[in-house]
XYZ file of C-alpha atoms in Angstrom:
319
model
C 24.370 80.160 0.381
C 25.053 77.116 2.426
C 25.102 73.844 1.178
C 22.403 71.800 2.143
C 23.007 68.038 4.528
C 22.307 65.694 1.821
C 24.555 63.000 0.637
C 26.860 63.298 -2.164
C 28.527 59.740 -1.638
C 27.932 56.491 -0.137
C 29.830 54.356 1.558
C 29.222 50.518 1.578
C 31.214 48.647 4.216
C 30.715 45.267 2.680
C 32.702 43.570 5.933
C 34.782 44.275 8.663
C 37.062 41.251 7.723
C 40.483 42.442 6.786
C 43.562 40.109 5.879
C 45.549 42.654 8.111
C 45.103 44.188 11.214
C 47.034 47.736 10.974
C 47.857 49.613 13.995
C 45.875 52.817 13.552
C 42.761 51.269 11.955
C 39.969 52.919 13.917
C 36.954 50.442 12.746
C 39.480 47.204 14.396
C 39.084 45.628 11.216
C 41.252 42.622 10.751
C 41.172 38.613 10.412
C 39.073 37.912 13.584
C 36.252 39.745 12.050
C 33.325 38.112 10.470
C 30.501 40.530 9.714
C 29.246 40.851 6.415
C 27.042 42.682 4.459
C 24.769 40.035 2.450
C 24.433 40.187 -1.263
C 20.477 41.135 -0.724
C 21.261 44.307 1.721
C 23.927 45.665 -0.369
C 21.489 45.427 -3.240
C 18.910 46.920 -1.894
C 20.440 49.982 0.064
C 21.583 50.947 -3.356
C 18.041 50.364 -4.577
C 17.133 52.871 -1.963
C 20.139 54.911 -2.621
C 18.128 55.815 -5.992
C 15.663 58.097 -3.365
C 18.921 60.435 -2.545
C 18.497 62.592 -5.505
C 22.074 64.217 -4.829
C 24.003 61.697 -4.364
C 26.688 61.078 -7.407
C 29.350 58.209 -5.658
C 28.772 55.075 -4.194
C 32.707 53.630 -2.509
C 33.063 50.163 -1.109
C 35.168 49.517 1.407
C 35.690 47.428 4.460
C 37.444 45.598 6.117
C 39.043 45.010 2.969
C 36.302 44.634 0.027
C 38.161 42.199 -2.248
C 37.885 39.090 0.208
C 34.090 39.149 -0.958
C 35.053 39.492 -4.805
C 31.516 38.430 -6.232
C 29.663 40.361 -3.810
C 31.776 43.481 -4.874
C 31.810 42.948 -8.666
C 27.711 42.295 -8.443
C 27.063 45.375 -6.255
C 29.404 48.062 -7.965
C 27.769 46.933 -11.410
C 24.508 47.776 -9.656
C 25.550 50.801 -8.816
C 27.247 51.691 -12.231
C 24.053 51.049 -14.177
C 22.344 53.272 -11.788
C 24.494 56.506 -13.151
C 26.090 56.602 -10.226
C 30.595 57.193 -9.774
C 31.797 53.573 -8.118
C 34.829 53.398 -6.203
C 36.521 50.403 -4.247
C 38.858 51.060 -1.371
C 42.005 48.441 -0.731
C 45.076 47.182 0.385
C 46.235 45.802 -2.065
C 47.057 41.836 -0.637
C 45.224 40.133 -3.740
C 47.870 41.513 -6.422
C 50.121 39.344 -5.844
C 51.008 39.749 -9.224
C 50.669 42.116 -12.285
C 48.486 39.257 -14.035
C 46.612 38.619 -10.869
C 45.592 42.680 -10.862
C 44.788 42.841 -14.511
C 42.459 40.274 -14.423
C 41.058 41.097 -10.857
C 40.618 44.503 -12.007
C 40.056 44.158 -15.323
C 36.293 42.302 -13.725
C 35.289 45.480 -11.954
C 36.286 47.749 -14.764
C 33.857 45.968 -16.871
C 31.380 45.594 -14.300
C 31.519 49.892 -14.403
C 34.447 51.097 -11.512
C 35.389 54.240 -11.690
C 38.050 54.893 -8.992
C 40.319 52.164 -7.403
C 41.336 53.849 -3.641
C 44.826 52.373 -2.481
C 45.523 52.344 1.238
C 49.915 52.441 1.409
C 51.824 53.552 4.148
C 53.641 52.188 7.144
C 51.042 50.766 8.977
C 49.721 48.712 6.183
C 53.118 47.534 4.916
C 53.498 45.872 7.818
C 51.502 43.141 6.263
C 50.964 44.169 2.611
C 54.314 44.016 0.533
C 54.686 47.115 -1.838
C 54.936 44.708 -4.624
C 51.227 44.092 -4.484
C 50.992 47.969 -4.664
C 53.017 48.530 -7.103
C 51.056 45.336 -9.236
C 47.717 47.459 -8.477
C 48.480 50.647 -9.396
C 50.409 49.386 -12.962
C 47.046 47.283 -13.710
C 44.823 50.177 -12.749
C 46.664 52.880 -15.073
C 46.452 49.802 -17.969
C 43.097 49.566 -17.649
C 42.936 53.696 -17.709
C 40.732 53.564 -14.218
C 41.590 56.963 -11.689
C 43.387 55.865 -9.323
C 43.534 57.452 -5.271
C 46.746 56.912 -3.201
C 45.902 57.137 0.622
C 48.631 57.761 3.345
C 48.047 57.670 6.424
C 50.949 58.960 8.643
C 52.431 58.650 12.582
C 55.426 61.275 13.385
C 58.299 57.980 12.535
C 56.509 57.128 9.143
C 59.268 57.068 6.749
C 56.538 55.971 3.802
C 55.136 59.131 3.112
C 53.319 60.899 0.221
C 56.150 62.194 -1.613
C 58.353 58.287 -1.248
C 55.220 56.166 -2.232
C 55.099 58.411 -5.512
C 59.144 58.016 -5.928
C 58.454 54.173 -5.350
C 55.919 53.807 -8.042
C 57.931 55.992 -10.526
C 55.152 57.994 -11.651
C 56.189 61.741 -11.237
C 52.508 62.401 -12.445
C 50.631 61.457 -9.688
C 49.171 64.372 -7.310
C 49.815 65.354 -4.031
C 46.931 66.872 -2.835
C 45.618 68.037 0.887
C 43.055 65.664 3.008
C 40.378 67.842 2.663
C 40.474 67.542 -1.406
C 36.936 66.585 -2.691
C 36.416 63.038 -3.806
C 34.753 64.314 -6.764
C 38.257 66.073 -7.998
C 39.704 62.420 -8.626
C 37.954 62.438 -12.363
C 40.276 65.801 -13.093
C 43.433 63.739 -13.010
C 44.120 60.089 -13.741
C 46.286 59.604 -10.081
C 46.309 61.375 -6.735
C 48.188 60.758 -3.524
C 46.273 62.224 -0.315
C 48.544 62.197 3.341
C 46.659 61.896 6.267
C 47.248 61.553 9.948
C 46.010 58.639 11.587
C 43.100 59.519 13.937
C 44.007 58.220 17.832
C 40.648 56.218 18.255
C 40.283 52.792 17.843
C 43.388 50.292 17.695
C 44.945 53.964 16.678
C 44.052 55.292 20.531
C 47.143 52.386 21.772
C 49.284 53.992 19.215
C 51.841 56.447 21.866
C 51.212 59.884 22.067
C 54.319 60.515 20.653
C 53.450 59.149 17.189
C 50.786 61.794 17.219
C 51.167 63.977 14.179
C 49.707 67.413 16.006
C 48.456 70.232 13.852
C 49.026 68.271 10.708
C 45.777 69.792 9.109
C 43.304 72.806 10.590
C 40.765 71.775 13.066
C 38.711 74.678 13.280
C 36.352 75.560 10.510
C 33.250 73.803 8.813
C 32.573 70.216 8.315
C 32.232 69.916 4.729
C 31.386 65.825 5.262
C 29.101 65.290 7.871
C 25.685 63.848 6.152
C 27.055 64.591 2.533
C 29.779 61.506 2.782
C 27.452 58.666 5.403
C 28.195 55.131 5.450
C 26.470 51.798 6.225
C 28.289 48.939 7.632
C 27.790 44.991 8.084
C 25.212 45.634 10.764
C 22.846 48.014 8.697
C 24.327 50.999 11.027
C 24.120 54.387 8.893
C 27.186 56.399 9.814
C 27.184 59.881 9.414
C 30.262 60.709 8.346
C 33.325 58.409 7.099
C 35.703 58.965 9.771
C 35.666 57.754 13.438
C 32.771 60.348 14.715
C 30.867 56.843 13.477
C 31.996 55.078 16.279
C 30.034 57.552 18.455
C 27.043 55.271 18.759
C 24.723 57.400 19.533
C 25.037 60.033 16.598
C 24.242 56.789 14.367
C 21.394 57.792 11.774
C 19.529 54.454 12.156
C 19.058 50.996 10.979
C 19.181 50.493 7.115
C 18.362 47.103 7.772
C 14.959 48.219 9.428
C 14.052 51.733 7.944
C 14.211 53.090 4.161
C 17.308 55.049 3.486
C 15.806 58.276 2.831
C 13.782 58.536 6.047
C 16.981 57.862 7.747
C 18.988 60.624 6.001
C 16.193 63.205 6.491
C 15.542 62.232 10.421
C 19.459 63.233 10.452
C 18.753 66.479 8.929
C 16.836 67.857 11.535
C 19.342 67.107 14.602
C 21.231 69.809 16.084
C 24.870 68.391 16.374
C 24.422 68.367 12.624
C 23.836 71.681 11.344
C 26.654 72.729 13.820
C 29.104 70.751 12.344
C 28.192 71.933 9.208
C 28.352 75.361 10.062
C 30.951 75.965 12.448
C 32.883 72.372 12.620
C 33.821 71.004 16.134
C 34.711 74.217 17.224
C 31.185 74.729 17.955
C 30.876 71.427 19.820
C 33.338 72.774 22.531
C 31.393 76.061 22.662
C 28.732 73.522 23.833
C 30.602 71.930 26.387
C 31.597 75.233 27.561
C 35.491 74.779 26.447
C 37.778 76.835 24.348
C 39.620 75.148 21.302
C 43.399 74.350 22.003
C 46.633 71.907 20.697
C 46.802 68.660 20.800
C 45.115 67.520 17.939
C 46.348 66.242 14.590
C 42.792 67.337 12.390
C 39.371 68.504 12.651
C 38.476 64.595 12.682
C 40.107 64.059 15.615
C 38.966 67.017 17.273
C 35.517 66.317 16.699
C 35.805 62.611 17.711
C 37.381 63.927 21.283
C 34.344 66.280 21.622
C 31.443 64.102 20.997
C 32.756 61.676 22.838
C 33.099 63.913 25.457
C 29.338 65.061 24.960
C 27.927 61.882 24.958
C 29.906 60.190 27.904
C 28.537 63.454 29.995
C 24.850 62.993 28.457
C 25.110 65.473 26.258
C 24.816 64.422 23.040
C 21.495 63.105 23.266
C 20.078 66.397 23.669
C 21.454 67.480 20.425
């Protein structure tokens, strides 16, 4: 039995402000960007969030979330007392020391977090030190929260999986494959996931060279689209949360102008969906009349390079 498009997480991009501006970032966060989400949209989207009757997780992320600390702490407790799993995705800069951590996430533990998501690898040490990780991730096992390593990889990267684990000294944490389900994270108290970085974006300057090709499948279902969507500063609801949402015409809608729910069902109905779904971006190419072949390092990146294709040719629109 297939499993139906509904949402099983949300995603609230509270900003597109970052406090570093990492190579391979495909949303060009960074420090020269000023949208934000205000307290009264985040507030209500998870009001209307209430209408998705399977959705279970609601993750905030940016940008990087923590540079709008009462807006995070006052919209994750909102979320919390709704029932619903809270995450927060992050770099890491604030730490800046093991006190600073405790007491920075010692707030959103009591305001209800569940999961704190910590972006470390190459690209982001370029402006985070590992110190700050390292004060995170001692805090966040203190304070008993589950804690999600994220690694995101070019072919030089020496900081890798396996050496962010041997850094923090915690042979306990998890290695697990991209494609692990969020919901798995509650099993186990820590997890590290690898990932290639996806050449769209700032990531689409980084050389081909860097490209780490074949690192995961890209044929097979989509087990994300519509079940993982996303709404950023600008009320945008993204399908998915990887860089098929910077394909602007598979956007869902406008949060900021229609409910939630009417959004997420009008998506249901649209035929690039229930492809994805069913036969990944395989079936995409079948569309465009092309067979699948190398050069890609995951079935993210595959399906960004077809729908892109489809909708520079017209395509898309039909789907």
């Amino acid at each position: 039995m297939k499993a139906p498009l509904a949402p099983l997480r949300l995603g609230l991009l509270l900003t597109y402000r970052c406090n570093a501006a990492c190579r391979h970032c495909y949303l060009d966060a960074g420090p020269s960007r000023t949208e934000e989400m205000s307290r009264r949209e985040a507030l209500r989207y998870l009001d209307e969030a209430a209408d998705l009757p399977t959705l279970r997780m609601v993750s905030f992320t940016g940008g990087e979330p923590f540079l709008l600390p009462d807006l995070l702490r006052e919209a994750l407790s909102h979320a919390s007392e709704m029932g619903l799993r809270t995450e927060v995705v992050t770099n890491c800069s604030w730490a800046e020391s093991t006190e600073e951590a405790r007491e920075q996430l010692g707030t959103l533990a009591g305001a209800g977090l569940d999961v704190i998501n910590i972006s470390v690898d190459d690209f982001h040490q370029e402006f985070i030190p590992f110190s700050h990780v390292r004060n995170c991730y001692e805090a966040a096992r203190e304070l008993g929260l589950k804690i999600t390593i994220l690694c995101t990889i070019a072919k030089s990267s020496e900081l890798r999986a396996e050496k962010v684990v041997d850094l923090l000294g915690d042979t306990n944490i998890h290695i697990m494959g991209e494609d692990t389900t969020p919901f798995n994270r509650f099993k186990i108290y820590a997890m590290a996931v690898e990932t290639a970085f996806i050449p769209a974006g700032r990531g689409s300057r980084i050389p081909r060279g860097e490209w780490v090709i074949g690192h995961r499948p890209v044929v097979g279902p989509c087990f994300h689209i519509l079940r993982d969507i996303a709404i950023d500063p600008s009320g945008r609801v993204l399908p998915c949360c990887s860089a098929a949402g910077l394909i602007s015409s598979l956007n869902l809608g406008n949060a900021k102008r229609e409910p939630l729910s009417r959004i997420v069902e009008g998506g249901r109905g649209r035929e690039v969906f229930k492809i994805l779904a069913e036969r990944g971006p395989e079936g995409l190419l079948d569309v465009r009349g092309d067979e699948v072949s190398g050069g890609y390092v995951n079935k993210c990146h595959l399906c960004y390079e077809a729908l892109l294709s489809l909708e520079r040719r017209g395509v898309l629109s039909k789907l």
